[in-house]
Amino acid sequence: MWHLNSPKSVQGNLIRYTVYIVGYLMVVGAKELCANSSPLHIWDLILFAIVTIMTLLLFVYRFKREQRYFERVNKVNLLDNIKVTLFLSFFVFFLRGLISYLQVIHYLNSYTFQLTYAKHESVSMFWFLILSQGLVLPFLQVFLAEGFMFNYLFRDNVGSVAIFGIVFSGLAFSFLNFQLNAPIFLLDMIFGVVFAWAYLYSQNIVMPLYLAILNGLLMVILI
């Protein structure tokens, strides 16, 4: 039987992942509390900062700790294969721009945070969304949908496992955005699939983090 602290322990993984999900939901809740205030309230921002910092530190600490249980692999950094990095970056730019255009011509619904911003439009709200929606949430989502999920469920070096893991990860990423509209859900899933493939390709959490944050920032900038 695996030790509960090992990412190979099913029971331990279930407990840990539940804790991670709770932490993520707390950050989302604190973010929504701030975003629905006009103007932004200092105590709401302080609560968001405290919950966010605690959750970020937990995710990074646990992920680094769990990597010690697995065999070392040849990691690919962002600049090791610049062609792949540029291609994936272009894909994110293109798809995010296409989504924004389709929203402008009313072929796609708006994201929930876009509707919230429309109600409380201000410079301070824009920069808060840059921080929360553009940086913090994509960072946490990558750890939940790629990092921890592949550590716990899809470590086997088998093609079928990798494919299933990529699709499942894409679904998880889309669910974490809480968008019930079917077209938006499917488009978010495409982003999640790309991030998962980037993680498996690079064997490095940095590449999907970069792509997810790029996507998050563009999503806010192109409101």
PDB file of C-alpha atoms in Angstrom:
ATOM      1  CA  MET A   1       0.000   0.000   0.000  1.00  0.00           C
ATOM      2  CA  TRP A   2       1.326   3.411  -0.930  1.00  0.00           C
ATOM      3  CA  HIS A   3       1.958   5.978   1.796  1.00  0.00           C
ATOM      4  CA  LEU A   4      -0.899   8.516   1.946  1.00  0.00           C
ATOM      5  CA  ASN A   5       1.570  11.335   1.261  1.00  0.00           C
ATOM      6  CA  SER A   6       2.611   9.739  -2.027  1.00  0.00           C
ATOM      7  CA  PRO A   7       0.850  10.869  -5.254  1.00  0.00           C
ATOM      8  CA  LYS A   8       0.507   7.139  -6.012  1.00  0.00           C
ATOM      9  CA  SER A   9      -1.945   6.725  -3.116  1.00  0.00           C
ATOM     10  CA  VAL A  10      -5.538   6.857  -4.404  1.00  0.00           C
ATOM     11  CA  GLN A  11      -6.961   7.756  -1.005  1.00  0.00           C
ATOM     12  CA  GLY A  12      -4.312  10.402  -0.405  1.00  0.00           C
ATOM     13  CA  ASN A  13      -4.842  11.877  -3.856  1.00  0.00           C
ATOM     14  CA  LEU A  14      -8.595  12.137  -3.332  1.00  0.00           C
ATOM     15  CA  ILE A  15      -8.107  13.984  -0.048  1.00  0.00           C
ATOM     16  CA  ARG A  16      -5.470  16.312  -1.479  1.00  0.00           C
ATOM     17  CA  TYR A  17      -7.397  17.093  -4.644  1.00  0.00           C
ATOM     18  CA  THR A  18     -10.499  17.880  -2.584  1.00  0.00           C
ATOM     19  CA  VAL A  19      -8.432  20.360  -0.564  1.00  0.00           C
ATOM     20  CA  TYR A  20      -7.102  21.931  -3.770  1.00  0.00           C
ATOM     21  CA  ILE A  21     -10.617  22.283  -5.197  1.00  0.00           C
ATOM     22  CA  VAL A  22     -11.824  23.910  -1.965  1.00  0.00           C
ATOM     23  CA  GLY A  23      -8.906  26.350  -2.112  1.00  0.00           C
ATOM     24  CA  TYR A  24      -9.708  27.186  -5.730  1.00  0.00           C
ATOM     25  CA  LEU A  25     -13.399  27.722  -4.942  1.00  0.00           C
ATOM     26  CA  MET A  26     -12.430  30.049  -2.079  1.00  0.00           C
ATOM     27  CA  VAL A  27     -10.335  32.135  -4.479  1.00  0.00           C
ATOM     28  CA  VAL A  28     -13.183  32.216  -7.017  1.00  0.00           C
ATOM     29  CA  GLY A  29     -15.625  33.216  -4.278  1.00  0.00           C
ATOM     30  CA  ALA A  30     -13.367  36.014  -3.042  1.00  0.00           C
ATOM     31  CA  LYS A  31     -12.865  37.193  -6.624  1.00  0.00           C
ATOM     32  CA  GLU A  32     -16.634  37.280  -7.237  1.00  0.00           C
ATOM     33  CA  LEU A  33     -17.138  39.183  -3.982  1.00  0.00           C
ATOM     34  CA  CYS A  34     -14.725  41.867  -5.213  1.00  0.00           C
ATOM     35  CA  ALA A  35     -15.989  41.931  -8.801  1.00  0.00           C
ATOM     36  CA  ASN A  36     -19.607  42.452  -7.737  1.00  0.00           C
ATOM     37  CA  SER A  37     -18.710  45.490  -5.630  1.00  0.00           C
ATOM     38  CA  SER A  38     -18.758  48.973  -7.097  1.00  0.00           C
ATOM     39  CA  PRO A  39     -16.456  50.578  -6.217  1.00  0.00           C
ATOM     40  CA  LEU A  40     -14.015  47.904  -5.075  1.00  0.00           C
ATOM     41  CA  HIS A  41     -13.946  47.537  -1.298  1.00  0.00           C
ATOM     42  CA  ILE A  42     -10.567  47.443   0.429  1.00  0.00           C
ATOM     43  CA  TRP A  43     -11.562  44.667   2.848  1.00  0.00           C
ATOM     44  CA  ASP A  44     -12.812  42.500  -0.015  1.00  0.00           C
ATOM     45  CA  LEU A  45      -9.477  43.018  -1.777  1.00  0.00           C
ATOM     46  CA  ILE A  46      -7.575  42.098   1.378  1.00  0.00           C
ATOM     47  CA  LEU A  47      -9.624  38.906   1.726  1.00  0.00           C
ATOM     48  CA  PHE A  48      -8.952  38.058  -1.930  1.00  0.00           C
ATOM     49  CA  ALA A  49      -5.222  38.681  -1.458  1.00  0.00           C
ATOM     50  CA  ILE A  50      -4.993  36.497   1.664  1.00  0.00           C
ATOM     51  CA  VAL A  51      -6.956  33.574   0.184  1.00  0.00           C
ATOM     52  CA  THR A  52      -5.061  33.814  -3.109  1.00  0.00           C
ATOM     53  CA  ILE A  53      -1.593  33.895  -1.560  1.00  0.00           C
ATOM     54  CA  MET A  54      -2.359  30.948   0.721  1.00  0.00           C
ATOM     55  CA  THR A  55      -3.751  28.879  -2.175  1.00  0.00           C
ATOM     56  CA  LEU A  56      -0.897  29.750  -4.537  1.00  0.00           C
ATOM     57  CA  LEU A  57       1.702  28.802  -1.952  1.00  0.00           C
ATOM     58  CA  LEU A  58      -0.100  25.520  -1.220  1.00  0.00           C
ATOM     59  CA  PHE A  59      -0.280  24.566  -4.905  1.00  0.00           C
ATOM     60  CA  VAL A  60       3.360  25.390  -5.671  1.00  0.00           C
ATOM     61  CA  TYR A  61       4.670  23.718  -2.514  1.00  0.00           C
ATOM     62  CA  ARG A  62       2.688  20.522  -3.027  1.00  0.00           C
ATOM     63  CA  PHE A  63       3.478  20.272  -6.733  1.00  0.00           C
ATOM     64  CA  LYS A  64       7.218  20.642  -6.154  1.00  0.00           C
ATOM     65  CA  ARG A  65       7.078  18.110  -3.341  1.00  0.00           C
ATOM     66  CA  GLU A  66       5.201  15.551  -5.429  1.00  0.00           C
ATOM     67  CA  GLN A  67       7.638  15.776  -8.329  1.00  0.00           C
ATOM     68  CA  ARG A  68      10.205  14.017  -6.158  1.00  0.00           C
ATOM     69  CA  TYR A  69       8.155  10.810  -6.335  1.00  0.00           C
ATOM     70  CA  PHE A  70       8.516  10.478 -10.100  1.00  0.00           C
ATOM     71  CA  GLU A  71      11.364   9.713 -12.430  1.00  0.00           C
ATOM     72  CA  ARG A  72      13.261  12.691 -13.776  1.00  0.00           C
ATOM     73  CA  VAL A  73      12.488  13.456 -17.412  1.00  0.00           C
ATOM     74  CA  ASN A  74      13.991  15.756 -19.994  1.00  0.00           C
ATOM     75  CA  LYS A  75      12.039  18.964 -19.579  1.00  0.00           C
ATOM     76  CA  VAL A  76      11.500  21.323 -22.495  1.00  0.00           C
ATOM     77  CA  ASN A  77      11.620  24.999 -21.552  1.00  0.00           C
ATOM     78  CA  LEU A  78       9.806  27.750 -23.430  1.00  0.00           C
ATOM     79  CA  LEU A  79      12.860  28.689 -25.490  1.00  0.00           C
ATOM     80  CA  ASP A  80      14.165  25.153 -26.086  1.00  0.00           C
ATOM     81  CA  ASN A  81      11.849  24.718 -29.067  1.00  0.00           C
ATOM     82  CA  ILE A  82      10.901  28.252 -30.007  1.00  0.00           C
ATOM     83  CA  LYS A  83       8.882  27.106 -33.041  1.00  0.00           C
ATOM     84  CA  VAL A  84       6.467  25.105 -30.882  1.00  0.00           C
ATOM     85  CA  THR A  85       6.170  27.951 -28.369  1.00  0.00           C
ATOM     86  CA  LEU A  86       5.481  30.495 -31.111  1.00  0.00           C
ATOM     87  CA  PHE A  87       2.967  28.229 -32.844  1.00  0.00           C
ATOM     88  CA  LEU A  88       1.020  27.599 -29.631  1.00  0.00           C
ATOM     89  CA  SER A  89       1.159  31.309 -28.767  1.00  0.00           C
ATOM     90  CA  PHE A  90      -0.192  32.185 -32.220  1.00  0.00           C
ATOM     91  CA  PHE A  91      -2.948  29.603 -31.819  1.00  0.00           C
ATOM     92  CA  VAL A  92      -4.013  31.147 -28.496  1.00  0.00           C
ATOM     93  CA  PHE A  93      -3.938  34.650 -30.027  1.00  0.00           C
ATOM     94  CA  PHE A  94      -5.949  33.506 -33.048  1.00  0.00           C
ATOM     95  CA  LEU A  95      -8.620  31.558 -31.156  1.00  0.00           C
ATOM     96  CA  ARG A  96      -9.000  34.227 -28.476  1.00  0.00           C
ATOM     97  CA  GLY A  97      -9.316  36.921 -31.146  1.00  0.00           C
ATOM     98  CA  LEU A  98     -11.884  34.834 -33.033  1.00  0.00           C
ATOM     99  CA  ILE A  99     -13.940  34.340 -29.872  1.00  0.00           C
ATOM    100  CA  SER A 100     -13.860  38.079 -29.161  1.00  0.00           C
ATOM    101  CA  TYR A 101     -14.996  38.860 -32.698  1.00  0.00           C
ATOM    102  CA  LEU A 102     -17.845  36.342 -32.518  1.00  0.00           C
ATOM    103  CA  GLN A 103     -18.945  37.921 -29.236  1.00  0.00           C
ATOM    104  CA  VAL A 104     -18.932  41.392 -30.787  1.00  0.00           C
ATOM    105  CA  ILE A 105     -21.222  40.262 -33.624  1.00  0.00           C
ATOM    106  CA  HIS A 106     -23.386  38.351 -31.086  1.00  0.00           C
ATOM    107  CA  TYR A 107     -22.618  34.860 -32.387  1.00  0.00           C
ATOM    108  CA  LEU A 108     -21.299  33.900 -28.951  1.00  0.00           C
ATOM    109  CA  ASN A 109     -22.459  34.793 -25.461  1.00  0.00           C
ATOM    110  CA  SER A 110     -20.255  36.811 -23.136  1.00  0.00           C
ATOM    111  CA  TYR A 111     -18.312  35.267 -20.266  1.00  0.00           C
ATOM    112  CA  THR A 112     -19.774  35.827 -16.815  1.00  0.00           C
ATOM    113  CA  PHE A 113     -16.938  38.136 -15.780  1.00  0.00           C
ATOM    114  CA  GLN A 114     -17.527  40.245 -18.922  1.00  0.00           C
ATOM    115  CA  LEU A 115     -21.146  40.788 -17.914  1.00  0.00           C
ATOM    116  CA  THR A 116     -20.011  41.718 -14.409  1.00  0.00           C
ATOM    117  CA  TYR A 117     -17.492  44.186 -15.811  1.00  0.00           C
ATOM    118  CA  ALA A 118     -20.174  45.767 -17.991  1.00  0.00           C
ATOM    119  CA  LYS A 119     -22.185  46.517 -14.824  1.00  0.00           C
ATOM    120  CA  HIS A 120     -19.250  47.946 -12.849  1.00  0.00           C
ATOM    121  CA  GLU A 121     -16.986  49.286 -15.579  1.00  0.00           C
ATOM    122  CA  SER A 122     -14.038  51.230 -14.163  1.00  0.00           C
ATOM    123  CA  VAL A 123     -10.259  51.432 -14.421  1.00  0.00           C
ATOM    124  CA  SER A 124      -9.808  49.788 -11.019  1.00  0.00           C
ATOM    125  CA  MET A 125     -12.130  46.927 -11.983  1.00  0.00           C
ATOM    126  CA  PHE A 126     -10.208  46.395 -15.225  1.00  0.00           C
ATOM    127  CA  TRP A 127      -6.900  46.038 -13.378  1.00  0.00           C
ATOM    128  CA  PHE A 128      -8.477  43.790 -10.773  1.00  0.00           C
ATOM    129  CA  LEU A 129      -9.685  41.503 -13.570  1.00  0.00           C
ATOM    130  CA  ILE A 130      -6.214  41.555 -15.129  1.00  0.00           C
ATOM    131  CA  LEU A 131      -4.862  40.272 -11.814  1.00  0.00           C
ATOM    132  CA  SER A 132      -7.626  37.826 -10.884  1.00  0.00           C
ATOM    133  CA  GLN A 133      -9.051  36.600 -14.195  1.00  0.00           C
ATOM    134  CA  GLY A 134      -5.902  37.062 -16.239  1.00  0.00           C
ATOM    135  CA  LEU A 135      -3.213  35.813 -13.863  1.00  0.00           C
ATOM    136  CA  VAL A 136      -4.425  34.106 -10.683  1.00  0.00           C
ATOM    137  CA  LEU A 137      -7.232  31.869 -11.964  1.00  0.00           C
ATOM    138  CA  PRO A 138      -5.327  30.563 -15.042  1.00  0.00           C
ATOM    139  CA  PHE A 139      -2.362  29.763 -12.780  1.00  0.00           C
ATOM    140  CA  LEU A 140      -4.507  27.731 -10.390  1.00  0.00           C
ATOM    141  CA  GLN A 141      -6.467  26.085 -13.208  1.00  0.00           C
ATOM    142  CA  VAL A 142      -3.327  24.707 -14.837  1.00  0.00           C
ATOM    143  CA  PHE A 143      -2.231  23.067 -11.588  1.00  0.00           C
ATOM    144  CA  LEU A 144      -5.695  21.549 -11.117  1.00  0.00           C
ATOM    145  CA  ALA A 145      -6.406  20.486 -14.714  1.00  0.00           C
ATOM    146  CA  GLU A 146      -2.876  19.526 -15.769  1.00  0.00           C
ATOM    147  CA  GLY A 147      -0.309  19.392 -12.968  1.00  0.00           C
ATOM    148  CA  PHE A 148      -2.009  17.530 -10.137  1.00  0.00           C
ATOM    149  CA  MET A 149      -4.422  15.680 -12.407  1.00  0.00           C
ATOM    150  CA  PHE A 150      -1.665  14.105 -14.513  1.00  0.00           C
ATOM    151  CA  ASN A 151       0.345  13.365 -11.362  1.00  0.00           C
ATOM    152  CA  TYR A 152      -2.565  11.451  -9.882  1.00  0.00           C
ATOM    153  CA  LEU A 153      -4.330   9.821 -12.832  1.00  0.00           C
ATOM    154  CA  PHE A 154      -2.341   9.821 -16.061  1.00  0.00           C
ATOM    155  CA  ARG A 155       1.303   9.080 -15.266  1.00  0.00           C
ATOM    156  CA  ASP A 156       1.490   5.863 -17.317  1.00  0.00           C
ATOM    157  CA  ASN A 157       3.649   6.231 -20.417  1.00  0.00           C
ATOM    158  CA  VAL A 158       0.994   4.798 -22.750  1.00  0.00           C
ATOM    159  CA  GLY A 159      -0.500   6.507 -25.802  1.00  0.00           C
ATOM    160  CA  SER A 160      -4.119   5.741 -24.956  1.00  0.00           C
ATOM    161  CA  VAL A 161      -3.644   7.026 -21.408  1.00  0.00           C
ATOM    162  CA  ALA A 162      -2.085  10.236 -22.725  1.00  0.00           C
ATOM    163  CA  ILE A 163      -4.951  10.841 -25.172  1.00  0.00           C
ATOM    164  CA  PHE A 164      -7.615  10.179 -22.546  1.00  0.00           C
ATOM    165  CA  GLY A 165      -5.719  12.372 -20.103  1.00  0.00           C
ATOM    166  CA  ILE A 166      -5.563  15.261 -22.583  1.00  0.00           C
ATOM    167  CA  VAL A 167      -9.311  15.093 -23.297  1.00  0.00           C
ATOM    168  CA  PHE A 168     -10.212  14.694 -19.622  1.00  0.00           C
ATOM    169  CA  SER A 169      -7.902  17.581 -18.718  1.00  0.00           C
ATOM    170  CA  GLY A 170      -9.597  19.756 -21.336  1.00  0.00           C
ATOM    171  CA  LEU A 171     -12.978  18.971 -19.812  1.00  0.00           C
ATOM    172  CA  ALA A 172     -11.685  19.747 -16.326  1.00  0.00           C
ATOM    173  CA  PHE A 173     -10.250  23.089 -17.470  1.00  0.00           C
ATOM    174  CA  SER A 174     -13.571  24.039 -19.032  1.00  0.00           C
ATOM    175  CA  PHE A 175     -15.541  23.048 -15.923  1.00  0.00           C
ATOM    176  CA  LEU A 176     -13.230  25.205 -13.788  1.00  0.00           C
ATOM    177  CA  ASN A 177     -14.376  28.256 -15.753  1.00  0.00           C
ATOM    178  CA  PHE A 178     -18.031  27.660 -14.750  1.00  0.00           C
ATOM    179  CA  GLN A 179     -19.380  28.563 -18.210  1.00  0.00           C
ATOM    180  CA  LEU A 180     -22.631  26.666 -18.848  1.00  0.00           C
ATOM    181  CA  ASN A 181     -23.131  28.002 -22.376  1.00  0.00           C
ATOM    182  CA  ALA A 182     -22.345  25.063 -24.702  1.00  0.00           C
ATOM    183  CA  PRO A 183     -20.260  26.900 -27.375  1.00  0.00           C
ATOM    184  CA  ILE A 184     -18.185  28.731 -24.745  1.00  0.00           C
ATOM    185  CA  PHE A 185     -17.743  25.471 -22.820  1.00  0.00           C
ATOM    186  CA  LEU A 186     -16.449  23.676 -25.931  1.00  0.00           C
ATOM    187  CA  LEU A 187     -14.086  26.525 -26.833  1.00  0.00           C
ATOM    188  CA  ASP A 188     -12.685  26.553 -23.290  1.00  0.00           C
ATOM    189  CA  MET A 189     -12.218  22.812 -23.609  1.00  0.00           C
ATOM    190  CA  ILE A 190     -10.097  23.360 -26.739  1.00  0.00           C
ATOM    191  CA  PHE A 191      -7.852  25.678 -24.749  1.00  0.00           C
ATOM    192  CA  GLY A 192      -7.625  23.057 -21.997  1.00  0.00           C
ATOM    193  CA  VAL A 193      -6.670  20.348 -24.498  1.00  0.00           C
ATOM    194  CA  VAL A 194      -3.906  22.576 -25.906  1.00  0.00           C
ATOM    195  CA  PHE A 195      -2.558  23.291 -22.423  1.00  0.00           C
ATOM    196  CA  ALA A 196      -2.614  19.582 -21.541  1.00  0.00           C
ATOM    197  CA  TRP A 197      -0.759  18.667 -24.753  1.00  0.00           C
ATOM    198  CA  ALA A 198       1.810  21.376 -24.009  1.00  0.00           C
ATOM    199  CA  TYR A 199       2.319  19.904 -20.544  1.00  0.00           C
ATOM    200  CA  LEU A 200       2.877  16.401 -21.864  1.00  0.00           C
ATOM    201  CA  TYR A 201       5.094  17.641 -24.697  1.00  0.00           C
ATOM    202  CA  SER A 202       7.318  19.764 -22.473  1.00  0.00           C
ATOM    203  CA  GLN A 203       7.080  17.692 -19.267  1.00  0.00           C
ATOM    204  CA  ASN A 204       7.244  21.130 -17.676  1.00  0.00           C
ATOM    205  CA  ILE A 205       4.429  23.015 -15.935  1.00  0.00           C
ATOM    206  CA  VAL A 206       5.897  26.320 -17.158  1.00  0.00           C
ATOM    207  CA  MET A 207       4.681  25.946 -20.752  1.00  0.00           C
ATOM    208  CA  PRO A 208       0.963  25.427 -19.987  1.00  0.00           C
ATOM    209  CA  LEU A 209       1.190  28.152 -17.325  1.00  0.00           C
ATOM    210  CA  TYR A 210       2.526  30.586 -19.908  1.00  0.00           C
ATOM    211  CA  LEU A 211      -0.185  29.678 -22.435  1.00  0.00           C
ATOM    212  CA  ALA A 212      -3.014  29.794 -19.879  1.00  0.00           C
ATOM    213  CA  ILE A 213      -1.923  33.191 -18.546  1.00  0.00           C
ATOM    214  CA  LEU A 214      -1.560  34.508 -22.104  1.00  0.00           C
ATOM    215  CA  ASN A 215      -5.102  33.318 -22.785  1.00  0.00           C
ATOM    216  CA  GLY A 216      -6.392  34.816 -19.540  1.00  0.00           C
ATOM    217  CA  LEU A 217      -4.810  38.212 -20.168  1.00  0.00           C
ATOM    218  CA  LEU A 218      -6.121  38.355 -23.725  1.00  0.00           C
ATOM    219  CA  MET A 219      -9.577  37.394 -22.505  1.00  0.00           C
ATOM    220  CA  VAL A 220      -9.610  40.446 -20.200  1.00  0.00           C
ATOM    221  CA  ILE A 221      -7.863  42.862 -22.573  1.00  0.00           C
ATOM    222  CA  LEU A 222     -10.304  42.026 -25.382  1.00  0.00           C
ATOM    223  CA  ILE A 223     -13.383  42.673 -23.259  1.00  0.00           C
TER     224      ILE A 223
END
